[in-house]
Short mmCIF file of C-alpha atoms and ligand atoms in Angstrom, two decimals:
data_model
loop_
_atom_site.label_atom_id
_atom_site.label_comp_id
_atom_site.label_asym_id
_atom_site.label_seq_id
_atom_site.Cartn_x
_atom_site.Cartn_y
_atom_site.Cartn_z
CA MET A 1075 -30.06 -34.10 1.41
CA GLU A 1076 -29.26 -35.48 4.79
CA HIS A 1077 -27.49 -32.62 6.80
CA GLU A 1078 -24.00 -33.90 7.56
CA HIS A 1079 -20.68 -32.73 8.85
CA VAL A 1080 -17.62 -32.71 7.03
CA ARG A 1081 -16.69 -35.44 10.16
CA ASP A 1082 -19.47 -37.84 9.04
CA VAL A 1083 -18.69 -37.77 5.42
CA ASP A 1084 -14.53 -36.89 5.29
CA PRO A 1085 -12.38 -37.98 8.48
CA ALA A 1086 -9.47 -37.10 6.64
CA VAL A 1087 -10.16 -33.54 6.12
CA ALA A 1088 -11.89 -32.92 9.52
CA ASP A 1089 -8.69 -33.94 10.94
CA ALA A 1090 -6.88 -31.69 8.67
CA LEU A 1091 -9.38 -28.93 9.65
CA GLU A 1092 -9.06 -29.35 13.30
CA GLY A 1093 -5.29 -29.98 13.14
CA GLU A 1094 -5.13 -26.51 11.01
CA VAL A 1095 -7.41 -24.81 14.26
CA ASP A 1096 -5.31 -26.27 16.97
CA ARG A 1097 -1.81 -25.36 14.90
CA GLN A 1098 -3.35 -21.42 14.94
CA ARG A 1099 -4.34 -21.81 18.46
CA GLU A 1100 -1.07 -23.26 19.92
CA THR A 1101 1.80 -21.49 17.79
CA LEU A 1102 2.34 -17.73 17.18
CA GLN A 1103 1.10 -16.41 13.54
CA MET A 1104 3.68 -14.15 12.35
CA ILE A 1105 3.44 -14.14 9.19
CA ALA A 1106 2.72 -10.43 8.20
CA SER A 1107 0.42 -11.13 5.80
CA GLU A 1108 -1.80 -13.53 8.00
CA ASN A 1109 -4.53 -12.54 11.08
CA HIS A 1110 -7.30 -14.70 12.44
CA ALA A 1111 -10.58 -14.24 10.52
CA SER A 1112 -13.78 -13.77 13.87
CA GLN A 1113 -15.99 -16.61 13.93
CA ALA A 1114 -18.73 -14.41 11.95
CA VAL A 1115 -16.39 -13.43 9.15
CA ILE A 1116 -16.15 -17.81 9.03
CA ASP A 1117 -19.23 -18.69 9.45
CA ALA A 1118 -20.04 -16.23 5.97
CA GLN A 1119 -17.55 -17.88 4.02
CA GLY A 1120 -18.76 -21.25 4.98
CA SER A 1121 -22.16 -20.29 3.48
CA ALA A 1122 -24.99 -21.69 1.31
CA LEU A 1123 -23.75 -18.45 -0.92
CA THR A 1124 -20.53 -20.82 -1.88
CA ASN A 1125 -23.12 -22.67 -4.13
CA LYS A 1126 -24.64 -19.53 -6.01
CA TYR A 1127 -23.36 -18.41 -9.05
CA ALA A 1128 -23.85 -14.20 -9.71
CA GLU A 1129 -21.79 -13.40 -12.74
CA GLY A 1130 -22.80 -9.49 -13.35
CA TYR A 1131 -22.84 -6.70 -10.66
CA PRO A 1132 -25.93 -6.19 -8.39
CA GLY A 1133 -29.01 -5.63 -10.28
CA SER A 1134 -27.81 -6.79 -13.54
CA ARG A 1135 -26.90 -10.77 -13.35
CA TYR A 1136 -26.68 -13.15 -16.00
CA TYR A 1137 -28.18 -15.64 -13.81
CA GLY A 1138 -31.94 -15.52 -11.73
CA GLY A 1139 -32.06 -16.59 -8.07
CA CYS A 1140 -29.12 -13.58 -7.10
CA GLU A 1141 -31.71 -11.50 -4.91
CA TYR A 1142 -29.79 -12.55 -1.88
CA ALA A 1143 -25.91 -12.19 -3.12
CA ASP A 1144 -26.99 -8.85 -4.48
CA GLU A 1145 -28.08 -8.06 -1.01
CA VAL A 1146 -24.89 -9.50 0.04
CA GLU A 1147 -22.58 -7.49 -2.41
CA GLU A 1148 -24.55 -4.13 -1.82
CA LEU A 1149 -23.40 -4.58 1.57
CA ALA A 1150 -19.99 -5.13 1.28
CA ILE A 1151 -19.57 -2.52 -1.39
CA ASP A 1152 -21.38 0.34 1.27
CA ARG A 1153 -19.42 -0.77 3.96
CA ALA A 1154 -16.46 -0.34 1.98
CA GLN A 1155 -16.96 3.18 0.49
CA GLU A 1156 -17.81 4.01 4.28
CA LEU A 1157 -14.26 2.67 5.32
CA PHE A 1158 -12.10 4.34 2.89
CA GLY A 1159 -14.51 6.91 1.28
CA ALA A 1160 -14.03 5.64 -2.27
CA GLU A 1161 -16.44 6.48 -4.94
CA HIS A 1162 -16.13 3.05 -6.50
CA VAL A 1163 -15.46 -0.08 -5.09
CA ASN A 1164 -15.43 -3.62 -6.57
CA VAL A 1165 -15.33 -6.30 -3.90
CA GLN A 1166 -15.36 -8.99 -6.29
CA PRO A 1167 -11.69 -9.84 -7.10
CA HIS A 1168 -10.92 -13.06 -5.56
CA SER A 1169 -7.58 -11.94 -4.03
CA GLY A 1170 -5.30 -8.81 -4.12
CA THR A 1171 -3.24 -10.13 -7.28
CA GLN A 1172 -6.28 -10.39 -9.39
CA ALA A 1173 -7.52 -6.84 -7.99
CA ASN A 1174 -3.76 -5.61 -9.66
CA GLN A 1175 -4.38 -7.93 -13.14
CA ALA A 1176 -7.66 -5.91 -13.23
CA VAL A 1177 -6.16 -2.48 -12.88
CA TYR A 1178 -3.46 -3.45 -15.49
CA PHE A 1179 -6.20 -5.37 -17.87
CA ALA A 1180 -8.24 -1.68 -17.69
CA MET A 1181 -5.58 0.45 -18.29
CA LEU A 1182 -2.81 -0.82 -20.58
CA GLU A 1183 -2.11 -2.75 -23.99
CA PRO A 1184 0.79 -5.34 -24.12
CA GLY A 1185 4.03 -4.12 -24.02
CA ASP A 1186 2.90 -0.73 -21.45
CA LYS A 1187 5.18 0.18 -19.29
CA ILE A 1188 4.87 -0.12 -15.34
CA LEU A 1189 7.70 0.88 -12.99
CA SER A 1190 7.25 -1.11 -9.64
CA LEU A 1191 9.60 -1.46 -6.32
CA ASP A 1192 11.83 -4.42 -6.71
CA LEU A 1193 10.67 -7.69 -4.95
CA THR A 1194 13.56 -8.02 -3.19
CA HIS A 1195 12.80 -4.73 -1.79
CA GLY A 1196 9.53 -5.18 -0.51
CA GLY A 1197 7.01 -5.01 -4.09
CA HIS A 1198 5.18 -8.02 -5.16
CA LEU A 1199 5.14 -10.53 -7.55
CA SER A 1200 2.04 -9.01 -9.17
CA HIS A 1201 3.64 -5.76 -9.70
CA GLY A 1202 5.89 -7.12 -12.40
CA HIS A 1203 8.09 -9.65 -11.27
CA PRO A 1204 9.67 -11.72 -14.42
CA ALA A 1205 7.85 -15.02 -13.32
CA ASN A 1206 4.28 -13.48 -12.95
CA PHE A 1207 2.68 -12.97 -16.41
CA VAL A 1208 2.61 -9.07 -15.83
CA GLY A 1209 6.20 -9.28 -16.13
CA GLN A 1210 6.13 -10.73 -19.04
CA LEU A 1211 3.11 -8.69 -20.90
CA TYR A 1212 4.20 -5.71 -20.10
CA ASP A 1213 7.48 -4.01 -20.03
CA VAL A 1214 8.31 -3.31 -16.40
CA GLU A 1215 11.58 -1.51 -14.89
CA GLN A 1216 11.49 -1.47 -10.74
CA TYR A 1217 12.62 1.15 -8.30
CA GLU A 1218 14.37 0.87 -4.99
CA VAL A 1219 14.67 1.58 -1.68
CA ASP A 1220 17.42 3.59 -0.29
CA ALA A 1221 20.03 1.22 0.56
CA GLU A 1222 21.57 2.97 3.31
CA THR A 1223 18.22 4.14 4.55
CA GLY A 1224 15.73 1.25 4.16
CA TYR A 1225 13.57 3.86 3.01
CA LEU A 1226 12.14 4.68 -0.24
CA ASP A 1227 14.24 6.48 -2.68
CA TYR A 1228 11.34 9.08 -3.86
CA GLU A 1229 13.65 11.56 -5.46
CA GLY A 1230 15.17 8.43 -7.29
CA LEU A 1231 11.79 6.99 -8.03
CA ALA A 1232 11.08 10.47 -9.44
CA GLU A 1233 14.19 10.41 -11.81
CA HIS A 1234 13.58 6.82 -13.10
CA ALA A 1235 10.14 7.78 -13.85
CA GLU A 1236 11.66 10.72 -16.09
CA GLU A 1237 13.63 8.35 -17.75
CA PHE A 1238 11.76 5.34 -18.14
CA GLU A 1239 8.27 7.20 -19.05
CA PRO A 1240 5.85 4.42 -17.74
CA ASP A 1241 2.70 4.57 -18.35
CA ILE A 1242 1.88 3.42 -14.73
CA ILE A 1243 3.66 3.64 -11.34
CA VAL A 1244 2.96 1.09 -8.75
CA SER A 1245 3.17 2.15 -5.10
CA GLY A 1246 2.11 -0.26 -1.74
CA TYR A 1247 4.33 -3.06 -0.59
CA SER A 1248 3.99 -6.24 1.09
CA ALA A 1249 7.65 -6.06 3.51
CA TYR A 1250 8.16 -2.12 3.61
CA PRO A 1251 7.97 -1.44 7.35
CA ARG A 1252 7.49 2.60 6.85
CA GLU A 1253 4.73 4.86 5.93
CA ILE A 1254 4.10 5.52 2.52
CA GLU A 1255 4.14 9.21 1.35
CA TRP A 1256 1.52 8.85 -1.28
CA GLU A 1257 1.44 12.42 -2.55
CA ARG A 1258 5.35 11.94 -3.50
CA ILE A 1259 4.84 9.00 -5.53
CA GLN A 1260 1.73 10.62 -7.17
CA GLU A 1261 4.15 14.14 -8.08
CA ALA A 1262 6.06 11.79 -9.82
CA ALA A 1263 3.69 9.72 -11.82
CA ASP A 1264 2.08 13.25 -12.90
CA SER A 1265 5.04 14.45 -13.84
CA VAL A 1266 5.52 11.93 -16.80
CA ASP A 1267 1.71 11.55 -17.18
CA ALA A 1268 1.50 7.98 -15.52
CA LEU A 1269 -1.29 6.48 -13.85
CA HIS A 1270 -0.88 5.22 -10.48
CA LEU A 1271 -1.88 2.38 -8.84
CA ALA A 1272 -1.43 1.99 -4.98
CA ASP A 1273 -1.71 -1.59 -3.74
CA ILE A 1274 -2.54 -1.10 -0.22
CA ALA A 1275 -2.84 -5.04 0.25
CA HIS A 1276 -0.88 -5.45 3.13
CA ILE A 1277 -2.20 -2.69 5.69
CA THR A 1278 -5.79 -2.06 4.25
CA GLY A 1279 -6.89 -2.53 7.72
CA LEU A 1280 -4.46 0.21 8.94
CA VAL A 1281 -6.19 2.68 6.49
CA ALA A 1282 -9.36 1.81 7.13
CA ALA A 1283 -8.66 2.87 10.73
CA GLY A 1284 -6.91 5.74 10.11
CA VAL A 1285 -3.75 4.60 11.52
CA HIS A 1286 -2.04 4.65 8.33
CA SER A 1287 -2.33 7.76 5.53
CA SER A 1288 -4.57 6.57 2.52
CA PRO A 1289 -4.34 6.54 -0.93
CA VAL A 1290 -7.76 7.11 -1.73
CA GLY A 1291 -8.52 10.25 -3.48
CA ILE A 1292 -4.82 10.73 -4.55
CA ALA A 1293 -3.78 7.79 -6.24
CA ASP A 1294 -5.85 6.61 -9.34
CA PHE A 1295 -6.44 3.05 -8.37
CA VAL A 1296 -6.07 1.58 -5.04
CA THR A 1297 -6.56 -2.07 -4.98
CA GLY A 1298 -6.03 -4.35 -1.41
CA SER A 1299 -6.22 -7.43 0.32
CA THR A 1300 -9.76 -7.97 2.75
CA HIS A 1301 -8.22 -10.90 4.86
CA LYS A 1302 -4.65 -9.51 6.03
CA THR A 1303 -5.01 -6.29 8.46
CA ILE A 1304 -8.39 -5.64 7.50
CA ARG A 1305 -9.16 -9.26 8.81
CA ALA A 1306 -12.50 -9.77 6.64
CA GLY A 1307 -13.46 -12.31 4.46
CA ARG A 1308 -10.58 -13.48 2.12
CA GLY A 1309 -10.38 -12.14 -1.43
CA GLY A 1310 -9.30 -8.39 -2.98
CA ILE A 1311 -10.87 -5.10 -3.64
CA VAL A 1312 -10.62 -2.51 -6.18
CA MET A 1313 -11.04 1.64 -5.79
CA CYS A 1314 -11.62 4.19 -8.13
CA ASP A 1315 -12.78 7.80 -8.70
CA GLU A 1316 -16.26 6.73 -11.01
CA GLU A 1317 -14.52 7.67 -14.22
CA TYR A 1318 -13.09 4.80 -13.83
CA ALA A 1319 -15.63 2.38 -12.71
CA ASP A 1320 -17.03 0.69 -15.58
CA ASP A 1321 -13.38 0.35 -17.42
CA ILE A 1322 -12.70 -1.38 -13.34
CA ASP A 1323 -15.75 -3.62 -13.83
CA ALA A 1324 -15.35 -4.96 -17.06
CA ALA A 1325 -11.51 -5.87 -16.30
CA VAL A 1326 -12.93 -7.49 -13.10
CA PHE A 1327 -15.62 -9.29 -14.84
CA PRO A 1328 -16.08 -10.56 -17.69
CA GLY A 1329 -12.39 -9.22 -18.10
CA GLY A 1330 -10.24 -11.56 -15.45
CA GLN A 1331 -12.99 -13.58 -13.82
CA GLY A 1332 -16.17 -15.94 -14.11
CA GLY A 1333 -18.69 -16.26 -11.33
CA PRO A 1334 -17.68 -14.13 -8.09
CA LEU A 1335 -16.95 -15.91 -4.87
CA MET A 1336 -20.19 -14.96 -3.14
CA HIS A 1337 -19.34 -16.99 0.18
CA ASN A 1338 -16.18 -14.41 0.04
CA VAL A 1339 -18.15 -11.48 -0.99
CA ALA A 1340 -20.16 -12.31 2.32
CA GLY A 1341 -17.32 -12.95 4.73
CA LYS A 1342 -15.99 -9.32 3.17
CA ALA A 1343 -19.58 -7.91 4.34
CA VAL A 1344 -19.43 -8.80 7.79
CA GLY A 1345 -15.08 -7.89 7.97
CA PHE A 1346 -16.26 -4.59 6.59
CA LYS A 1347 -18.86 -4.34 9.60
CA GLU A 1348 -16.28 -5.60 12.28
CA ALA A 1349 -13.95 -2.93 11.01
CA LEU A 1350 -16.59 0.18 11.15
CA GLU A 1351 -16.71 -0.64 14.65
CA PRO A 1352 -14.77 1.49 17.31
CA GLU A 1353 -12.88 -1.59 18.56
CA PHE A 1354 -11.16 -2.06 14.99
CA GLU A 1355 -9.60 1.36 15.19
CA GLU A 1356 -8.19 0.14 18.79
CA TYR A 1357 -7.32 -3.07 17.04
CA ALA A 1358 -5.57 -1.57 14.18
CA GLU A 1359 -3.67 1.21 16.89
CA GLN A 1360 -2.48 -2.21 18.93
CA THR A 1361 -1.11 -3.94 15.91
CA VAL A 1362 1.39 -0.76 15.17
CA ALA A 1363 2.41 -0.13 18.50
CA ASN A 1364 2.81 -4.25 18.91
CA ALA A 1365 4.93 -4.31 15.55
CA LYS A 1366 6.80 -1.26 17.31
CA ALA A 1367 7.43 -3.06 20.79
CA LEU A 1368 8.99 -5.84 18.83
CA GLY A 1369 11.13 -4.32 16.52
CA GLU A 1370 12.72 -2.11 19.49
CA GLN A 1371 13.15 -5.41 21.20
CA LEU A 1372 14.61 -6.97 18.67
CA ALA A 1373 17.21 -4.17 17.76
CA ASP A 1374 18.13 -4.44 21.74
CA ASN A 1375 19.00 -8.17 21.44
CA GLY A 1376 21.28 -7.38 18.52
CA PHE A 1377 18.87 -7.42 14.97
CA SER A 1378 19.30 -5.12 12.44
CA LEU A 1379 15.95 -3.85 11.49
CA VAL A 1380 15.47 -2.36 7.34
CA SER A 1381 14.88 1.25 7.88
CA GLU A 1382 15.52 0.66 11.68
CA GLY A 1383 12.37 -0.14 12.94
CA THR A 1384 8.41 0.52 11.78
CA ASP A 1385 5.27 2.52 11.22
CA ASN A 1386 3.10 -0.06 10.73
CA HIS A 1387 2.25 -3.88 11.39
CA LEU A 1388 5.73 -5.32 10.38
CA VAL A 1389 9.15 -5.67 11.17
CA LEU A 1390 12.10 -7.22 8.50
CA VAL A 1391 14.91 -7.99 9.85
CA ASP A 1392 18.47 -8.30 7.87
CA LEU A 1393 20.52 -11.27 9.17
CA ARG A 1394 23.40 -10.67 7.81
CA GLU A 1395 24.96 -8.78 10.14
CA SER A 1396 23.95 -10.10 13.61
CA HIS A 1397 23.99 -13.60 12.42
CA PRO A 1398 26.04 -13.89 8.97
CA ASP A 1399 25.71 -18.01 9.09
CA THR A 1400 22.17 -18.08 9.70
CA SER A 1401 19.74 -17.26 6.64
CA GLY A 1402 16.56 -16.22 6.85
CA GLY A 1403 15.23 -20.28 6.10
CA ASP A 1404 17.48 -20.96 8.80
CA ALA A 1405 15.75 -19.17 11.28
CA GLU A 1406 12.03 -19.55 9.95
CA GLU A 1407 12.81 -23.22 10.06
CA ALA A 1408 14.04 -23.25 13.94
CA LEU A 1409 11.64 -20.66 14.79
CA GLU A 1410 8.62 -22.68 13.50
CA GLU A 1411 9.85 -25.86 15.45
CA ALA A 1412 9.69 -23.31 18.49
CA GLY A 1413 6.27 -22.79 17.57
CA ILE A 1414 6.71 -19.27 16.17
CA VAL A 1415 5.59 -19.19 12.44
CA LEU A 1416 7.15 -16.37 10.25
CA ASN A 1417 9.23 -15.97 6.94
CA GLY A 1418 12.60 -15.97 5.50
CA ASN A 1419 12.40 -12.93 3.68
CA THR A 1420 14.55 -11.00 1.30
CA VAL A 1421 16.11 -7.91 2.32
CA PRO A 1422 17.39 -4.98 0.07
CA GLY A 1423 20.65 -5.70 -1.57
CA GLU A 1424 19.72 -9.51 -0.69
CA THR A 1425 22.89 -11.18 -1.08
CA ARG A 1426 21.57 -15.13 -1.05
CA SER A 1427 18.39 -16.15 -2.97
CA ALA A 1428 14.58 -15.60 -2.76
CA PHE A 1429 14.61 -19.15 -1.39
CA ASP A 1430 17.06 -18.87 1.32
CA PRO A 1431 17.09 -15.20 1.96
CA SER A 1432 18.76 -13.00 3.86
CA GLY A 1433 16.27 -11.96 6.24
CA ILE A 1434 13.05 -12.72 8.80
CA ARG A 1435 9.66 -10.94 8.29
CA ALA A 1436 7.42 -10.73 11.23
CA GLY A 1437 3.83 -9.20 11.79
CA THR A 1438 2.27 -8.34 14.43
CA PRO A 1439 -1.70 -8.58 13.08
CA ALA A 1440 -2.51 -12.27 14.28
CA LEU A 1441 -1.20 -11.74 17.63
CA THR A 1442 -2.81 -8.24 18.34
CA THR A 1443 -6.33 -10.49 17.53
CA ARG A 1444 -5.57 -12.54 20.05
CA GLY A 1445 -4.82 -10.14 22.39
CA PHE A 1446 -0.91 -9.34 22.90
CA ASP A 1447 0.05 -6.39 23.85
CA GLU A 1448 3.49 -4.58 23.86
CA GLU A 1449 4.75 -6.46 26.59
CA ASP A 1450 4.08 -9.96 25.34
CA CYS A 1451 5.60 -8.69 22.09
CA ARG A 1452 8.58 -7.64 23.83
CA THR A 1453 8.30 -11.07 24.91
CA VAL A 1454 8.31 -12.88 22.04
CA ALA A 1455 11.11 -11.00 20.45
CA ASP A 1456 13.26 -12.26 23.25
CA LEU A 1457 11.96 -16.02 22.10
CA ILE A 1458 12.67 -15.28 18.69
CA THR A 1459 16.73 -14.16 19.67
CA ARG A 1460 16.88 -17.17 22.02
CA VAL A 1461 15.79 -19.31 18.96
CA VAL A 1462 18.04 -17.11 16.30
CA ASP A 1463 20.83 -17.40 18.24
CA ASN A 1464 20.68 -20.88 18.68
CA PRO A 1465 19.11 -22.82 16.10
CA ASP A 1466 20.73 -26.30 16.13
CA ASP A 1467 19.87 -26.37 20.37
CA GLU A 1468 16.80 -28.21 20.91
CA ASP A 1469 17.20 -27.57 24.56
CA VAL A 1470 16.46 -24.12 23.64
CA ILE A 1471 13.77 -24.77 21.35
CA ALA A 1472 11.62 -27.09 23.93
CA GLU A 1473 12.03 -24.35 26.21
CA VAL A 1474 11.07 -21.49 24.14
CA ARG A 1475 8.33 -24.07 22.39
CA GLU A 1476 6.72 -24.22 26.21
CA ASP A 1477 7.17 -20.32 26.78
CA VAL A 1478 5.05 -20.05 23.43
CA GLN A 1479 2.39 -22.87 24.96
CA SER A 1480 2.41 -20.23 27.98
CA LEU A 1481 1.86 -17.22 25.81
CA CYS A 1482 -1.03 -18.75 23.75
CA ASP A 1483 -3.04 -20.63 26.87
CA ALA A 1484 -3.02 -16.72 28.28
CA ASN A 1485 -4.34 -15.74 24.64
CA PRO A 1486 -7.05 -18.05 23.76
CA LEU A 1487 -8.06 -18.28 20.00
CA TYR A 1488 -11.49 -19.81 18.43
CA GLU A 1489 -12.52 -21.19 22.08
N1 LIG B 919 1.60 -13.38 0.28
C1 LIG B 919 1.30 -12.32 0.82
C2 LIG B 919 2.53 -11.81 1.69
O1 LIG B 919 2.68 -12.72 2.37
O2 LIG B 919 2.72 -11.19 1.49
C3 LIG B 919 1.21 -11.25 -0.48
O3 LIG B 919 0.50 -11.74 -1.45
#
């Protein structure tokens, strides 16, 4: 078999792949769930392990030839255990959503009750939105953040749990900028004899680095994504105590998935090794410092932040007061034209729609990976302000695009 590269075989895809690298190099990736994986993680994901079927678990597979698959999966598990201190880790979920599905499938019967945060208040589709099968298969009710403060309403959650008597409470969020008090949610779960699933998808890296408190050892199940703040190979992870290990493993495979994506498991192993290095803690601390600087500068420039700030890697801006005629979608579009890529996002008390929401969500994991510090993030906040103040002004957008290019040139990526 000839050793041909993608450019030799398929120039159209090669062009698109190069275009994507250039896009990431020359624009600011501020989607809070994204990051720039290291070349080592990308190499592992692009390896010959993509060819291998390895249904089962290390030492107990349904196919032969799994010795290297076993090695890689064991390394990923050992490193995840060291990072998070979990008794049992399953590294096979293809995504954070499938990690959540594995917990539901292992522990619930159809019609059982889930209590989770409303999507417009920062929850996630896989926590029981009606458009997701989880919302259709189970009986879901949702709690909210406090309308005044934007912080989780822990007392409201406990009261809701008393009334609804859920089988499981889901915590962990996709657009919640504050530290989560896991014990308070656990108390609410204990008081109604419910299980507790903590989905740390967004903050996996912050938890691993000790920059955000950990739900491991508090919640019954902890799920996460492995490619967001933790910057490892793409996919998901489930952690639990030994008592649930067999149920969770059976729910991932054969319950919900077939062959594990072993090249991605290799990417997880490599990324977890990187996260065990002392530099990763510095990275996680800087990610939070950058988000705080971004938020403070946006607030100084007149924007309203949900909860008035952040403790983690993201800020959620409610545009309704400062820019009543600009939707999150309008802002997202104008900012992308200027080279700043983030997403329009719903906000608590949403008055528009999920397709054209009232807010924008901005994260610092990817900027921090490419070397941005607090001063850079304050500059980015000023650039965001100029664009959102003038979304239809092509001259302003062109000027900001040049400033974005200078910031990118000063912080090169994938050289
Ligand atoms: N799509 C991710 C996010 O942006 O939060 C969650 O799955």
